[in-house]
CSV table of C-alpha atoms and ligand atoms in Angstrom, one decimal:
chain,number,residue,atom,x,y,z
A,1,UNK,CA,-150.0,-171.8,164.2
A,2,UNK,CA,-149.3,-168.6,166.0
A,3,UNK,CA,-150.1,-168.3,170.0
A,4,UNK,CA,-151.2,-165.3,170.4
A,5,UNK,CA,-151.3,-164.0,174.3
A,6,UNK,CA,-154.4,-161.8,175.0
A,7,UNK,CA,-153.6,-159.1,177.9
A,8,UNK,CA,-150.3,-160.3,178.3
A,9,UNK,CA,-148.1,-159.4,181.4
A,10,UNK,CA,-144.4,-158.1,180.7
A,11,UNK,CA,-143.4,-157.7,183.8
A,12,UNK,CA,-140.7,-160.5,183.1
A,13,UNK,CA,-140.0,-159.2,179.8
A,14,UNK,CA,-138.6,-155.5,181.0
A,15,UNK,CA,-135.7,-155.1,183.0
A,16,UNK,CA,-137.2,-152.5,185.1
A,17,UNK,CA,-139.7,-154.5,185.8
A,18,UNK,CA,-142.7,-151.9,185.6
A,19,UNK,CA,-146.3,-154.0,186.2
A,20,UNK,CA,-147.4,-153.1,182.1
A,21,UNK,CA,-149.5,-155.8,180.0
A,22,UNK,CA,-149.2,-156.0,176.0
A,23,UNK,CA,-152.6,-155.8,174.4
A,24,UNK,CA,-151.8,-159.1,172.3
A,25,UNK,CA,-148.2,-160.8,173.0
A,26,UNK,CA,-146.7,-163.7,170.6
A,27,UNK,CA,-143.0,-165.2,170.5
A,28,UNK,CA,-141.5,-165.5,167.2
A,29,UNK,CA,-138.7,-168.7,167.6
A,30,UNK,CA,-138.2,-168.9,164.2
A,31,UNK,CA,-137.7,-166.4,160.7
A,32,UNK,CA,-140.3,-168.3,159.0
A,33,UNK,CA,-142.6,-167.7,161.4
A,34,UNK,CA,-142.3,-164.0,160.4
A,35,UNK,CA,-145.1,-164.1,157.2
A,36,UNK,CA,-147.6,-166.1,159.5
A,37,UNK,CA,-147.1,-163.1,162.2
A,38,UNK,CA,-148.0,-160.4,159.6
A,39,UNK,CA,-150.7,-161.8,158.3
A,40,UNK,CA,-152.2,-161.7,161.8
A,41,UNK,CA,-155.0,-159.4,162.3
A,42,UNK,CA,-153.8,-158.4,165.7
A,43,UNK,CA,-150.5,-157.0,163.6
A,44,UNK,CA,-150.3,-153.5,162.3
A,45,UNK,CA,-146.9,-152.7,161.0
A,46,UNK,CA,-147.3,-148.6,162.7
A,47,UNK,CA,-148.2,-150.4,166.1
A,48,UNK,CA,-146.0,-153.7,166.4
A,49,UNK,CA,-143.3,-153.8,169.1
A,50,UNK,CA,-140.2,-156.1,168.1
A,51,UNK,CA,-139.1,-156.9,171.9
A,52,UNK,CA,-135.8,-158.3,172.8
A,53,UNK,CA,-135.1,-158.6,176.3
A,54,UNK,CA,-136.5,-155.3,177.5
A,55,UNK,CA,-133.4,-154.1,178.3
A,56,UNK,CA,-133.3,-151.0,176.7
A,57,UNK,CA,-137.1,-149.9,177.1
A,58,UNK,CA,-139.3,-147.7,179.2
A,59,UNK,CA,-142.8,-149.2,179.5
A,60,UNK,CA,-144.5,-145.8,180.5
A,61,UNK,CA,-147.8,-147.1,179.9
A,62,UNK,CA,-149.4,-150.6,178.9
A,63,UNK,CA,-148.7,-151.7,175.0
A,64,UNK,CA,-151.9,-150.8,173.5
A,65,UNK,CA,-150.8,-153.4,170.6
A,66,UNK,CA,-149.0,-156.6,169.3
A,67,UNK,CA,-145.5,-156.9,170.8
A,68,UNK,CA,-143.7,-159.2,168.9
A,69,UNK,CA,-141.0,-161.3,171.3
A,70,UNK,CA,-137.7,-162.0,169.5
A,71,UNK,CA,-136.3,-165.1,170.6
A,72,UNK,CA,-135.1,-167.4,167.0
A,73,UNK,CA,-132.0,-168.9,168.0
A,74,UNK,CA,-129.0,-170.3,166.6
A,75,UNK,CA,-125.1,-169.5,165.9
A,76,UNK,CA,-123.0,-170.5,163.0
A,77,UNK,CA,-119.4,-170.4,161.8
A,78,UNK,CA,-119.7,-168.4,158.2
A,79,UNK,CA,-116.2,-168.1,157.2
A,80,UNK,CA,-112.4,-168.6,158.5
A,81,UNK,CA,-109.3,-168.1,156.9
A,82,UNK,CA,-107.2,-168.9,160.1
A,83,UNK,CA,-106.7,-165.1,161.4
A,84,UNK,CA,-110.2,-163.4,160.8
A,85,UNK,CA,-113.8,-165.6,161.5
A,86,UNK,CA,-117.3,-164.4,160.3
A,87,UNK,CA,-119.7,-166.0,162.6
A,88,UNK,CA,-123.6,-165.2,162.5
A,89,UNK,CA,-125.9,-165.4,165.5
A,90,UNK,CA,-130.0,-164.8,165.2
A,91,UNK,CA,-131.3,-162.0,166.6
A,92,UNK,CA,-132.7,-163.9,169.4
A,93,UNK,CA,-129.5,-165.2,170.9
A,94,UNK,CA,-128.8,-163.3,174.5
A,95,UNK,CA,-126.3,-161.4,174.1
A,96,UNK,CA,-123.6,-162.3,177.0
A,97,UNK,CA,-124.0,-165.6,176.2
A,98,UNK,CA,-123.0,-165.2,172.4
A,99,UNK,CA,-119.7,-163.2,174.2
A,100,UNK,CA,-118.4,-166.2,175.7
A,101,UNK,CA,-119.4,-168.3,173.2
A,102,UNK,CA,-117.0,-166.6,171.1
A,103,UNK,CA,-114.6,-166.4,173.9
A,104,UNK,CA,-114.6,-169.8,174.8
A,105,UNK,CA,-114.1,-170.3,170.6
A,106,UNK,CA,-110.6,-167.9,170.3
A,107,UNK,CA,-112.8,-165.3,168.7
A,108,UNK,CA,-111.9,-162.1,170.1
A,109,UNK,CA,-113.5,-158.1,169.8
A,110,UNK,CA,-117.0,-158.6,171.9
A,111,UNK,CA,-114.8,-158.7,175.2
A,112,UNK,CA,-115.2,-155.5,176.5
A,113,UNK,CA,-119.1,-155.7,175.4
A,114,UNK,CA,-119.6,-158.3,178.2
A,115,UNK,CA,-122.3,-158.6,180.7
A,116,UNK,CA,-124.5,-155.8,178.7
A,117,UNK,CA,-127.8,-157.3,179.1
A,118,UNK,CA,-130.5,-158.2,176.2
A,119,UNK,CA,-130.5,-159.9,172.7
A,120,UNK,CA,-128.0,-160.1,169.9
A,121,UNK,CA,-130.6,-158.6,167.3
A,122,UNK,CA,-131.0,-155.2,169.5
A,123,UNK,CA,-127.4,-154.8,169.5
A,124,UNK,CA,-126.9,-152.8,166.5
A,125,UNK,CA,-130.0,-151.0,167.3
A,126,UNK,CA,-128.6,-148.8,169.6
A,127,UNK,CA,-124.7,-149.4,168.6
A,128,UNK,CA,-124.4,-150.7,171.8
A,129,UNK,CA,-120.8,-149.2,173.9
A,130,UNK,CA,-119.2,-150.1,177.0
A,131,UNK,CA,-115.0,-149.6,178.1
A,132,UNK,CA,-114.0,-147.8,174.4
A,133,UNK,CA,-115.7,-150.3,172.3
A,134,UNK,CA,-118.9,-149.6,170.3
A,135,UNK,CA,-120.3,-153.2,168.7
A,136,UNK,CA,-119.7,-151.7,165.1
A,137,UNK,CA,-116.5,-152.2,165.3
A,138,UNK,CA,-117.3,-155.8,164.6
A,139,UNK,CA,-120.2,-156.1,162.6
A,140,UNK,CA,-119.9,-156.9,159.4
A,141,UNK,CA,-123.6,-157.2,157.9
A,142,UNK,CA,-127.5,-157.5,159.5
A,143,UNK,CA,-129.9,-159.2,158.2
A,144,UNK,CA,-133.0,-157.7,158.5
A,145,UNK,CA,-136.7,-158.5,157.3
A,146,UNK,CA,-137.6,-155.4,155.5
A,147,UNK,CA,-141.1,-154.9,156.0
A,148,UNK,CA,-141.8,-152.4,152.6
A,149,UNK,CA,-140.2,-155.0,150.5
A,150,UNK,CA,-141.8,-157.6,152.5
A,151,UNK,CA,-138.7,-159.8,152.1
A,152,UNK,CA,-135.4,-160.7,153.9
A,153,UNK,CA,-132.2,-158.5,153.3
A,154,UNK,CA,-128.3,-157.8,154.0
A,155,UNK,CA,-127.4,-154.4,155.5
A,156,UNK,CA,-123.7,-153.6,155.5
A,157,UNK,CA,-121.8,-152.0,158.3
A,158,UNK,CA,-121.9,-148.6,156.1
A,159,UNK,CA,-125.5,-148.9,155.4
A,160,UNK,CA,-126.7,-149.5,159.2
A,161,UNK,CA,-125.4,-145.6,159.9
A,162,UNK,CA,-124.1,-146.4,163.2
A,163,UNK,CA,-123.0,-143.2,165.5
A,164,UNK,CA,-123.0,-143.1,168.9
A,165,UNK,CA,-125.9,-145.2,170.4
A,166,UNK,CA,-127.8,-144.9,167.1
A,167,UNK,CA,-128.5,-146.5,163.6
A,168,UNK,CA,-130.5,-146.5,160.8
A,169,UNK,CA,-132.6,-148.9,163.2
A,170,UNK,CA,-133.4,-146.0,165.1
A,171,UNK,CA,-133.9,-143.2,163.2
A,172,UNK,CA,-135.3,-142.6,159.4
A,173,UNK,CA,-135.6,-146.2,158.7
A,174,UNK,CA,-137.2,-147.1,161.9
A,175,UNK,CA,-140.1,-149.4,161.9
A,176,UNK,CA,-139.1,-151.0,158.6
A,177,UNK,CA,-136.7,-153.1,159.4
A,178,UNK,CA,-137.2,-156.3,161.8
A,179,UNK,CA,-133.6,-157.6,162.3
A,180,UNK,CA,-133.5,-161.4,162.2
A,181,UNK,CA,-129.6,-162.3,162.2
A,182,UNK,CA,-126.2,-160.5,162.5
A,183,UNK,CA,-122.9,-160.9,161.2
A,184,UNK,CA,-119.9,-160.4,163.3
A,185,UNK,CA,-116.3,-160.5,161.9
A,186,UNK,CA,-113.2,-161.4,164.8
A,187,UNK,CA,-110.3,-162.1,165.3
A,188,UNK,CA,-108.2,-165.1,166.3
A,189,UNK,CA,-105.4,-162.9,167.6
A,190,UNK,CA,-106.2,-160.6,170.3
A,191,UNK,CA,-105.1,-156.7,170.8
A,192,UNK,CA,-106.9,-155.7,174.2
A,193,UNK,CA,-108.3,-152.3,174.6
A,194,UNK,CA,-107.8,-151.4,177.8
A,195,UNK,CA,-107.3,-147.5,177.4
A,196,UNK,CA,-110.9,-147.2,179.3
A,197,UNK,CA,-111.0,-146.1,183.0
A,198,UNK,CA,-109.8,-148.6,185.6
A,199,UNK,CA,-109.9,-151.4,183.3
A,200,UNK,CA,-106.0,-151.8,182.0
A,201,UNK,CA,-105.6,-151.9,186.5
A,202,UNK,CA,-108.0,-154.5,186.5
A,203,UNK,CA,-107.4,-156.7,184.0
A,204,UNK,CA,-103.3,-156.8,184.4
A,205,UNK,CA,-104.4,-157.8,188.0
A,206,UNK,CA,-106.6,-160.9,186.9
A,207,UNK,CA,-103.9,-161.5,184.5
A,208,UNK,CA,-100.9,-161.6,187.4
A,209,UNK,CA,-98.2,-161.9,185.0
A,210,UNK,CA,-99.5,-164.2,182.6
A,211,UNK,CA,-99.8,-163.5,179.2
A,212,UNK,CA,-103.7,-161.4,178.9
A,213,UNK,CA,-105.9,-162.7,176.9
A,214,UNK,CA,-109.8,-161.8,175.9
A,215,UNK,CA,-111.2,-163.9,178.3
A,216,UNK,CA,-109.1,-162.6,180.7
A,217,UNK,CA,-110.6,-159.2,179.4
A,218,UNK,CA,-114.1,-160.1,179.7
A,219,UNK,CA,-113.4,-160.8,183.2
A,220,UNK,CA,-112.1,-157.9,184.2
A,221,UNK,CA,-115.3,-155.9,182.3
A,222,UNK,CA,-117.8,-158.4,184.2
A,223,UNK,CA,-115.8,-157.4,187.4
A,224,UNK,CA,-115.6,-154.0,187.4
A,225,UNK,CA,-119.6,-153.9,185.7
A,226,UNK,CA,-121.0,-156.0,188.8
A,227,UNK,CA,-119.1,-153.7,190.9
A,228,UNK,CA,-120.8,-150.3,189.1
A,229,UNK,CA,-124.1,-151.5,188.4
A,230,UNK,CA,-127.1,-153.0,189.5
A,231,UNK,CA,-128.2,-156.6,188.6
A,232,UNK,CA,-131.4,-155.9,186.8
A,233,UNK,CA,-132.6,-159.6,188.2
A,234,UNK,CA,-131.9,-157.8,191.6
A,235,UNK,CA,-132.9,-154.4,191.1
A,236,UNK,CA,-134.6,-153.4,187.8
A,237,UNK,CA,-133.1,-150.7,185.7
A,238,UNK,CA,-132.9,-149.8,182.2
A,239,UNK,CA,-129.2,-149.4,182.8
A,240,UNK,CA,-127.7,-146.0,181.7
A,241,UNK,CA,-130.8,-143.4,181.8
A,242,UNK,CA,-129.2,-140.9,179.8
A,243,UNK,CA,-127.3,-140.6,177.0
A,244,UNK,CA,-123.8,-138.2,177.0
A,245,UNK,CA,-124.6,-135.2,175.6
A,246,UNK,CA,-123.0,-133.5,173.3
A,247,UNK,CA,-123.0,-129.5,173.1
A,248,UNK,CA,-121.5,-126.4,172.1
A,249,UNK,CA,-117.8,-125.6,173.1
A,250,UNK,CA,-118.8,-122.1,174.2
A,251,UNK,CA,-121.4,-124.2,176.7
A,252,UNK,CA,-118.1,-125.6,178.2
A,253,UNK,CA,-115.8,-122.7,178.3
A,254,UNK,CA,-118.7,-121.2,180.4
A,255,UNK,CA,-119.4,-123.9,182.7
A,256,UNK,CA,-115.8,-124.4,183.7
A,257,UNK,CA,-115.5,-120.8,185.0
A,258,UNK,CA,-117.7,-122.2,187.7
A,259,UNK,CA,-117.1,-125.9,187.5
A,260,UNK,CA,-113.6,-126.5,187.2
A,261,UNK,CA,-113.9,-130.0,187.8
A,262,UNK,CA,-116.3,-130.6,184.5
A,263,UNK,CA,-115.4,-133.4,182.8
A,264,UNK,CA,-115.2,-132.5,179.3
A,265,UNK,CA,-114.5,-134.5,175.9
A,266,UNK,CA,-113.7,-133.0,172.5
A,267,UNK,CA,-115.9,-134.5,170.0
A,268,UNK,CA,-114.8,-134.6,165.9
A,269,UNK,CA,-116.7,-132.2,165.1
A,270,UNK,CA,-115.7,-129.6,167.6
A,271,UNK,CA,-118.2,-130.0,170.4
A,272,UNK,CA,-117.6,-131.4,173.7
A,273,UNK,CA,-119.1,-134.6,174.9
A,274,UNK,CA,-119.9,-134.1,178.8
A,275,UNK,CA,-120.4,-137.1,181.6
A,276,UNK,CA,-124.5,-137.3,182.3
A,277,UNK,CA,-124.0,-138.8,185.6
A,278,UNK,CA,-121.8,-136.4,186.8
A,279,UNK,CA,-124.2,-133.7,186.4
A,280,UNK,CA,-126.9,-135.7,188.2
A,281,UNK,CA,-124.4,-136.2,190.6
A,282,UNK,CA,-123.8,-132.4,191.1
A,283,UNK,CA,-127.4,-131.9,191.4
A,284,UNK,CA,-127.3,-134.1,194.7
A,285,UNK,CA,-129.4,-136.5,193.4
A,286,UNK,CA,-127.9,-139.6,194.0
A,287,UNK,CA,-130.2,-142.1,195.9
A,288,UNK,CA,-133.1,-139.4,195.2
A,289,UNK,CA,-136.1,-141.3,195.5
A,290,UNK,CA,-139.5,-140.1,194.1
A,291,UNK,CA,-142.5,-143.4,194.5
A,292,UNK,CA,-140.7,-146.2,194.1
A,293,UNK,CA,-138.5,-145.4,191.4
A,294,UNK,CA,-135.0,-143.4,192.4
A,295,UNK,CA,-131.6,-142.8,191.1
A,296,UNK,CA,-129.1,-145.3,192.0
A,297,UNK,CA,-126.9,-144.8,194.9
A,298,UNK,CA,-123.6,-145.2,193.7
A,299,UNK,CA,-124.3,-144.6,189.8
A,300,UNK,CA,-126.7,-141.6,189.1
A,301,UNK,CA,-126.7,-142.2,185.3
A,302,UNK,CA,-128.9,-145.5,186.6
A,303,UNK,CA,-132.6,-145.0,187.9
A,304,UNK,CA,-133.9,-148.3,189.8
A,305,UNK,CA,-137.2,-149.7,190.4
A,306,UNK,CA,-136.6,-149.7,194.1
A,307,UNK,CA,-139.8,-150.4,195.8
A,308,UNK,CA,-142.6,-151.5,193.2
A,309,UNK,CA,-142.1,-148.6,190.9
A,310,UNK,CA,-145.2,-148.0,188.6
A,311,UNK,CA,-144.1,-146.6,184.9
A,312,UNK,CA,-145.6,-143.2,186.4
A,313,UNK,CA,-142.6,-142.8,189.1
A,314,UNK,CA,-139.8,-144.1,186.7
A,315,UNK,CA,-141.6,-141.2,184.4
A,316,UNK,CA,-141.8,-138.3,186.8
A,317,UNK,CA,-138.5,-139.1,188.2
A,318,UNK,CA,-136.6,-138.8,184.7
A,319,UNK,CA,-138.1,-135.9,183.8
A,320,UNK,CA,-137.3,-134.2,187.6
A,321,UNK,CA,-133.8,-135.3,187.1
A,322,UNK,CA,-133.9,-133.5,183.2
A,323,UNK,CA,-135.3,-130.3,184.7
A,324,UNK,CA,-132.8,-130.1,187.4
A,325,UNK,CA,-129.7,-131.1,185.3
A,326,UNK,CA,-131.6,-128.4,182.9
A,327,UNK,CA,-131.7,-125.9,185.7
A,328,UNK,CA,-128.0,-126.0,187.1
A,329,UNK,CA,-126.0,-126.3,183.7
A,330,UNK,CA,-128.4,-125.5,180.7
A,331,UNK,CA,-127.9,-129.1,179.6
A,332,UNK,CA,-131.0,-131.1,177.8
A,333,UNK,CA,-130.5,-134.8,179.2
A,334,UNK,CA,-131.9,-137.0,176.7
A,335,UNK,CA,-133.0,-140.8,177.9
A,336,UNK,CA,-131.1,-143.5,176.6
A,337,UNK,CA,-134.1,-146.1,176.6
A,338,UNK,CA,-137.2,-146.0,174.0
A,339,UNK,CA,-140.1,-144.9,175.6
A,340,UNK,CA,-143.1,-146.5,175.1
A,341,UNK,CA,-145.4,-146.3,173.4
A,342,UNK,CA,-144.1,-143.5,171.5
A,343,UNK,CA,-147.9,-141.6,171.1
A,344,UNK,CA,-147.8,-141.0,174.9
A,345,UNK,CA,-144.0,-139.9,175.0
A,346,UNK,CA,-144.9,-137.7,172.1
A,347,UNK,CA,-147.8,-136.0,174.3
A,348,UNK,CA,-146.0,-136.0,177.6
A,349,UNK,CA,-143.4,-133.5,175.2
B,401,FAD,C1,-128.0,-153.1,183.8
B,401,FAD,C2,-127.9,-152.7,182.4
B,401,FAD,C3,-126.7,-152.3,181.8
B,401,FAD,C4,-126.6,-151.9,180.5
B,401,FAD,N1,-125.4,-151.5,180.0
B,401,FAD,C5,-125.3,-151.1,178.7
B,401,FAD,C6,-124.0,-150.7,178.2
B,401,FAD,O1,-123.0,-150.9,178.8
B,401,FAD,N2,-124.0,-150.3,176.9
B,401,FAD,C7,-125.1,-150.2,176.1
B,401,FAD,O2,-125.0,-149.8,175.0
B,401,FAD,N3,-126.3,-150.5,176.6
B,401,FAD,C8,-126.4,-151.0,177.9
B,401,FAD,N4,-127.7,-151.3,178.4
B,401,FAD,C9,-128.9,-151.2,177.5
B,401,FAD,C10,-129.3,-152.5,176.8
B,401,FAD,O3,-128.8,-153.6,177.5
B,401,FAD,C11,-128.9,-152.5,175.4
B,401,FAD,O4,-129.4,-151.4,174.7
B,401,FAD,C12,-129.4,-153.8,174.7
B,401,FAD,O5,-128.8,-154.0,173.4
B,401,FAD,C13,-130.9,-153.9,174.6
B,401,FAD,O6,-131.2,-155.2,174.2
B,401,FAD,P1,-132.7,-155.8,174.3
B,401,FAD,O7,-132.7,-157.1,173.6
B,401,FAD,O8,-133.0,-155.9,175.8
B,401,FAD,O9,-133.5,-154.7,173.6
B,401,FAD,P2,-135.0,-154.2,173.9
B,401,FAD,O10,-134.9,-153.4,175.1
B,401,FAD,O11,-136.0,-155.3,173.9
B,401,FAD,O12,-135.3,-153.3,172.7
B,401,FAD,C14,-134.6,-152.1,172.5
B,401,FAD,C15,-135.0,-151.4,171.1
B,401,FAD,O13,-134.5,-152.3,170.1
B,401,FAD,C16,-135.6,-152.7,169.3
B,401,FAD,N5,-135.4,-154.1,168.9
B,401,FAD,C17,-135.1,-155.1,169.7
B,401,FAD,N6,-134.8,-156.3,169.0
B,401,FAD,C18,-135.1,-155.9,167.7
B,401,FAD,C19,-135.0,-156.7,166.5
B,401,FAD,N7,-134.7,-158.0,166.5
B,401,FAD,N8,-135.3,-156.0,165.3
B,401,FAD,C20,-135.6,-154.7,165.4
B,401,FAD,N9,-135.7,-154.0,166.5
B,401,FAD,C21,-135.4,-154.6,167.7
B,401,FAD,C22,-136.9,-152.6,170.2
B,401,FAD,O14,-138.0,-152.4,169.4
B,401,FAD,C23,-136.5,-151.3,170.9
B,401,FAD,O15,-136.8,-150.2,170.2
B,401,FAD,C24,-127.8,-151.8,179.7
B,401,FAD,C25,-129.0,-152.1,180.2
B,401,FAD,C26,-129.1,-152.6,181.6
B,401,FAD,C27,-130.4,-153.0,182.1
């Protein structure tokens, strides 16, 4: 039997924290529930939103539909041969926690992906990246339930099409797949990646001589991230507001005659990957506030619910920061988060 939520608040359930209601809310806790949740007649596959921890979401209006809450749990050991483990955790597993699980196991890769907020299954869904280290790295399949075939299946690490913050889960194939489980493979000897900002500093500090180790690793991320960025329990965020972007060389070349200082990264395929917030930054816009929403003080790639925010503010502000950034450099900022619901993105262009 299926509790389904009428008018549901989600308040709790995004990390900005923006006053929106689901029109029907239910919790799936386990796979099986999965056939008994389509057969609903509140679910239409178009409409349904599968919700992890809201993490990576902007709510910019109520959910005119069923949102779907992932939170199955459950982590097991798949294989070992004494150097490599394959260890599978379901979807609804948070995410940190499943890091020091396989900490506390010997299992290293995940330690620079500490302290990113949200569920295990939205992980691949966004590739998610933090100090050098994208999660692809160490996936080795997702299982998925694929709604055409109506029936579970394995995607490989080639088939998911990951890139940077992207996948198959987000583009093409989006809205078929309902990710139930996924498959990491580590490592029980660890090689730390350190080459990332201040991290190597901080990390060889924590370690003071001793041999470093992954845990000692994930500390140093958890350190330095509580340092950069707001608590979301404290101050709710969506985390990083807008993706990199990536653009033409000639962009660059042009830019640096007046902006020497223009961070710059060359990109495979020859175009340069530039810093977001240190455009917003060079717009003056850190601590800008417009209703209650505003850009974060110290970090302007963050925008904060600062003072009761309504989905409106967090809206107008992103799209004042875009045309500004747009203004000053000819850059198009594009937002990290999924907008919701997509119909009113679409017609707000
Ligand atoms: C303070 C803060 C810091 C952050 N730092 C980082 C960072 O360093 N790096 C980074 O990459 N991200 C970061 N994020 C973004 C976010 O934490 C990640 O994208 C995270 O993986 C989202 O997980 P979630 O469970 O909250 O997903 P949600 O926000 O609930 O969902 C995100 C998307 O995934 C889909 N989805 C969720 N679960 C499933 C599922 N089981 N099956 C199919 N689709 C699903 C949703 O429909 C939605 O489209 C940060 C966010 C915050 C608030």
């Amino acid at each position: 039997m299926i509790d389904v939520i009428e008018h549901a608040d989600l308040q709790s359930l995004n990390t900005f924290a923006l006053p929106v209601r689901a029109r029907w809310l239910v919790t799936l806790s386990d796979t099986a529930q999965l056939p008994d949740i389509m057969a609903l007649p509140q679910f239409d596959r178009q409409s349904v939103l599968w919700l992890g921890g809201g993490s990576n979401i902007l709510f910019c209006a109520d959910y005119p539909a069923l949102v779907v809450r992932m939170a199955n749990r459950g982590i097991r050991l798949v294989a070992d041969d004494g150097v490599r483990v394959v260890v599978e955790a379901a979807a609804g597993e948070c995410w940190h926690e499943f890091v020091q699980y396989t900490l506390a196991q010997g299992w290293s890769g995940l330690e620079n992906l500490s302290l990113i907020p949200g569920t295990v299954g939205a992980a691949p869904v966004q590739n998610i990246g933090a100090y050098g280290v994208e999660v692809q790295s160490c996936i080795e399949a997702v299982q998925c339930f694929d709604l055409d075939e109506r029936q579970l299946r394995w995607l490989n690490r080639d088939e998911c099409c990951f890139a940077y913050r992207d996948s198959i889960f987000k583009h093409g194939e989006q809205g078929r797949y309902v990710i139930v489980a996924v498959r990491f493979a580590l490592s029980r000897s660890f090689t730390p990646q350190l080459h990332y900002g201040d991290l190597a500093q901080v990390a060889a500090e924590l370690a003071r001589g001793q041999t470093l180790t992954a845990s000692m690793v994930a500390q140093a991320v958890c350190h330095i991230r509580q340092q950069k960025l707001p608590d979301p329990r404290v101050l709710g965020s969506a985390g990083s507001f807008f993706k990199n972007p990536v653009v033409p060389a000639a962009l660059v070349t042009t830019l640096l005659n007046q902006y020497p200082a223009l961070p710059h990264y060359p990109q495979s395929d020859g175009q340069m990957k530039l810093a977001a917030g240190w455009l917003i930054d060079q717009c003056g816009l850190k601590g800008y506030q417009l209703g209650g929403a505003a850009v974060h003080e110290r970090q302007a790639l963050v925008l904060v619910n600062k003072n009761q925010a309504s989905a409106a503010d967090v809206v107008a502000l992103a799209r004042y920061v875009q045309g500004c950034v747009a203004q000053r450099f000819q850059v198009q900022l594009e937002p990290e988060p999924v907008w919701l619901p997509q119909t009113l993105m679409l017609a707000a262009g």
